[in-house]
Tab-separated table of C-alpha atoms in Angstrom:
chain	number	residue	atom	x	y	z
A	1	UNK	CA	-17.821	79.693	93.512
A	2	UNK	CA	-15.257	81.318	91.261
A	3	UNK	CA	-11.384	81.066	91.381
A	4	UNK	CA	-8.799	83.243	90.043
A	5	UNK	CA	-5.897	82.179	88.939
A	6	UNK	CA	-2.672	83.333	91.172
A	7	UNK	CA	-1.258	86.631	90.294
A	8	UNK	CA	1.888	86.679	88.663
A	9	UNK	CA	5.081	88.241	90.638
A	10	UNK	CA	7.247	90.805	88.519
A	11	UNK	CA	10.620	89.053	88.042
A	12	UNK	CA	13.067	90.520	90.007
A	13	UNK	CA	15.481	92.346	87.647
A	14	UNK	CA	19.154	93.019	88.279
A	15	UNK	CA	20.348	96.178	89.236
A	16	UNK	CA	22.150	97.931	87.076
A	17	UNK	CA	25.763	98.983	88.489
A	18	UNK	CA	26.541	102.620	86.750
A	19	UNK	CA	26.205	105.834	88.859
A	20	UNK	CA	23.462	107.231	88.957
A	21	UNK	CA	23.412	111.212	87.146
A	22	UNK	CA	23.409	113.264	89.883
A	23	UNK	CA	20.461	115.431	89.784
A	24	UNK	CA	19.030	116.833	92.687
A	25	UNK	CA	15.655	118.520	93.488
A	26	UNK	CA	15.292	120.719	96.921
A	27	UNK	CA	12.122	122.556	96.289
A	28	UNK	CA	9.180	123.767	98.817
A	29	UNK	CA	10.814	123.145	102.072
A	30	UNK	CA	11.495	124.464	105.040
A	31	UNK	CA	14.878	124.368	106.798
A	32	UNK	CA	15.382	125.837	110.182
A	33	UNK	CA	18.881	125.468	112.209
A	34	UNK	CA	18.976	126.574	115.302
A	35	UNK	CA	21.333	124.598	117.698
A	36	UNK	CA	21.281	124.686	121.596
A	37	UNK	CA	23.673	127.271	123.037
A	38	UNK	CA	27.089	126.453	122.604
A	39	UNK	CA	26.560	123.782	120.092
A	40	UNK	CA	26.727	126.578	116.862
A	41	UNK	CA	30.008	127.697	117.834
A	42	UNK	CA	31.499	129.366	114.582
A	43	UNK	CA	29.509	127.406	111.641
A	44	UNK	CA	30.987	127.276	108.474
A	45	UNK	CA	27.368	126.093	106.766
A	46	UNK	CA	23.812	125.361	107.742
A	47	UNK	CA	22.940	123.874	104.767
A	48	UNK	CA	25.417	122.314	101.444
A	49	UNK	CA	23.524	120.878	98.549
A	50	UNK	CA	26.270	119.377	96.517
A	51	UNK	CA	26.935	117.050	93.579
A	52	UNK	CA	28.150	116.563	90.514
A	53	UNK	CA	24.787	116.741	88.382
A	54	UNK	CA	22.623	119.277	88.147
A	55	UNK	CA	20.966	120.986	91.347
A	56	UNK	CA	18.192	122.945	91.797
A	57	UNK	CA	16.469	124.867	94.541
A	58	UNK	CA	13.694	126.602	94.418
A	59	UNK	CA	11.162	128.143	96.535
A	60	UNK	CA	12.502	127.402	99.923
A	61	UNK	CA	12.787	129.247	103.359
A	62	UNK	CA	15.926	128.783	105.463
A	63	UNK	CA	15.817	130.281	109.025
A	64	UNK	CA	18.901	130.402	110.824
A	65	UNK	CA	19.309	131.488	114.592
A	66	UNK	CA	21.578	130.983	116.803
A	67	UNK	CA	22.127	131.324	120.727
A	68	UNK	CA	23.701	134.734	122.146
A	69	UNK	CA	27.523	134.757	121.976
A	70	UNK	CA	27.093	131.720	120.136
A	71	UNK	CA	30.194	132.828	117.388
A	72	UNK	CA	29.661	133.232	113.616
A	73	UNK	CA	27.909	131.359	110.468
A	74	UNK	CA	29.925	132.062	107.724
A	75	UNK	CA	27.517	130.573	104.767
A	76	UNK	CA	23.814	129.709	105.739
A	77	UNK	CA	23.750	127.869	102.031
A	78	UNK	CA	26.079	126.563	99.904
A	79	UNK	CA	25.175	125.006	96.641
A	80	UNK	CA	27.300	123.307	94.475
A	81	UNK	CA	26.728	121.297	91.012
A	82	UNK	CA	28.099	120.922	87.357
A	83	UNK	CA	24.713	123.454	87.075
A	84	UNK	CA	23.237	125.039	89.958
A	85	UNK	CA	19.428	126.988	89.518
A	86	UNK	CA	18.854	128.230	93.005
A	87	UNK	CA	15.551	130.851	92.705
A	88	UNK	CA	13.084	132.156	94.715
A	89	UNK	CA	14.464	130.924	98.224
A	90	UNK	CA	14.529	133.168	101.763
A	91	UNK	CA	17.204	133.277	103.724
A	92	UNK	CA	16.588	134.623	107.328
A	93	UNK	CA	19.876	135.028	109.416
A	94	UNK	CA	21.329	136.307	112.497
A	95	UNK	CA	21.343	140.344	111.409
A	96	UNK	CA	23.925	142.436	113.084
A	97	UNK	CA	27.420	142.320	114.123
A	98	UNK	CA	29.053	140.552	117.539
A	99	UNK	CA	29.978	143.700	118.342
A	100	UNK	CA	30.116	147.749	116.976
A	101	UNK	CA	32.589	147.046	115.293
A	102	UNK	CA	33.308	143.564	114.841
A	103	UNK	CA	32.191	141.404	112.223
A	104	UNK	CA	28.777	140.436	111.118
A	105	UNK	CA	27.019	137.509	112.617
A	106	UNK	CA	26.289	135.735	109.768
A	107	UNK	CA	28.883	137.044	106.694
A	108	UNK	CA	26.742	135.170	103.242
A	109	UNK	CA	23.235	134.188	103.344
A	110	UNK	CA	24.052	132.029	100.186
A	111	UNK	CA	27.161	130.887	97.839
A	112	UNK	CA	26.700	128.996	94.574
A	113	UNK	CA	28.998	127.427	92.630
A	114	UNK	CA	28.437	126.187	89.331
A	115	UNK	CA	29.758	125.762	85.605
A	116	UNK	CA	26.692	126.736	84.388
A	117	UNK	CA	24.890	128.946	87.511
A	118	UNK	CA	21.259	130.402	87.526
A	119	UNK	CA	20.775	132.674	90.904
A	120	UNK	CA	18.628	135.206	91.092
A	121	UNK	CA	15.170	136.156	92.449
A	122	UNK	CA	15.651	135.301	96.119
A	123	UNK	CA	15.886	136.975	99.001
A	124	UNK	CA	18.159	137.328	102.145
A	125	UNK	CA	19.571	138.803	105.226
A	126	UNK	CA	23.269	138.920	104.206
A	127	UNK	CA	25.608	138.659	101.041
A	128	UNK	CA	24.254	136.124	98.345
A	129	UNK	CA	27.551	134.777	96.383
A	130	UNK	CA	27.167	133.123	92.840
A	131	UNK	CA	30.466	131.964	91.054
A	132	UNK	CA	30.887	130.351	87.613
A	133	UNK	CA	33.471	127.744	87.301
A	134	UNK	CA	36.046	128.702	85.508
A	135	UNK	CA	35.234	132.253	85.981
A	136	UNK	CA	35.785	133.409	83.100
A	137	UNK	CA	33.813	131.922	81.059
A	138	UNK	CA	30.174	133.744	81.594
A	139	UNK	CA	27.867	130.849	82.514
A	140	UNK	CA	26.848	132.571	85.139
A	141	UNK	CA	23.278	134.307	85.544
A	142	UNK	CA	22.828	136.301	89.319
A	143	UNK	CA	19.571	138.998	88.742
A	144	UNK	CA	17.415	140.403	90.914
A	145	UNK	CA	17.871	139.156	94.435
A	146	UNK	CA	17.103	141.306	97.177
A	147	UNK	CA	19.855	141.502	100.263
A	148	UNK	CA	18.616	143.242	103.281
A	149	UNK	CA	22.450	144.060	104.728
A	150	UNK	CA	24.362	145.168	102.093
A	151	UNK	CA	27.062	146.407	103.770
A	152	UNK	CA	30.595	144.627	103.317
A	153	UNK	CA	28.796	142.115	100.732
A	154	UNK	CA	32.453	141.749	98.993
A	155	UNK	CA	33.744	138.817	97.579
A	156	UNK	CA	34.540	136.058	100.100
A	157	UNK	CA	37.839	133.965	99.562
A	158	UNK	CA	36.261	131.987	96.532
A	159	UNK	CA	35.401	128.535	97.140
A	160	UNK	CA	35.832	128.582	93.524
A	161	UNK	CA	39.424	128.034	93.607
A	162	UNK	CA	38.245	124.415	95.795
A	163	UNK	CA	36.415	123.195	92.550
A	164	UNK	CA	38.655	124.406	90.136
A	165	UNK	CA	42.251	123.108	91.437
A	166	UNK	CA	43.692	126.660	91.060
């Protein structure tokens, strides 16, 4: 008969009380909102990613619907971060307006916010919004996304002016 000695535990160590950096990783998911009737009265956002790190998303499907008469989503997506890379995503809103000639169901697929901001190569229903902030000094990179509504993509009020203290 053989015997091993007892394993040794890992001391416990301390943690260590400093924040933590920020950084966050939304990649490969799937992220469907679609509340019960009534419930999605005028949204103002599906989904916020926000912090004061860096945040990237990447790759991900978002699929918005919501019940008839149900009001408005204003952003599907907003991302905010010190720097934002938000790439090769798919928005899928509510298309159309409430009525002929009222405004659109959903008015931005996506807004990003960012002192150094990366978007471009997604895809989406509505508007996609990128901002720099400060705006005016270039760190921002929006290429090659594809918007299947075009129509009254303007600038919204920017949320800029929120991180900025304008």
């Amino acid at each position: 008969m053989s015997t091993f000695p007892p394993t040794a535990l890992p001391r416990p160590t301390l943690p260590e009380w400093t924040l933590h950096d920020g950084r966050v990783l939304f990649t490969g998911n799937q992220v469907r909102f679609s509340p019960v009737a009534r419930a999605g009265l005028d949204v103002f956002s599906a989904t916020r990613i926000l912090s004061y790190g860096d945040v990237a998303v990447l790759d991900n499907q978002f699929f918005t619907r919501l019940a008839p008469d149900d009001g408005l989503l204003l952003h599907d997506t907003v991302v905010a971060g010190w720097s934002t890379r938000v790439s090769l995503n798919r928005w899928e809103d509510p298309p159309g307006r409430t009525s002929r000639s009222g405004p659109h169901i959903t008015t931005v697929s996506a807004t990003t916010v960012g002192f150094m901001n990366f978007t471009s190569l997604n895809q989406a229903t509505r508007c996609i919004h990128a901002h720099p902030v400060p705006e005016n000094l270039g760190g921002l990179i929006s290429v090659d996304n594809q918007i299947f509504d075009i129509e009254e993509c303007t600038a919204m009020p920017p949320l800029t002016e929120l991180f900025s203290g304008s």
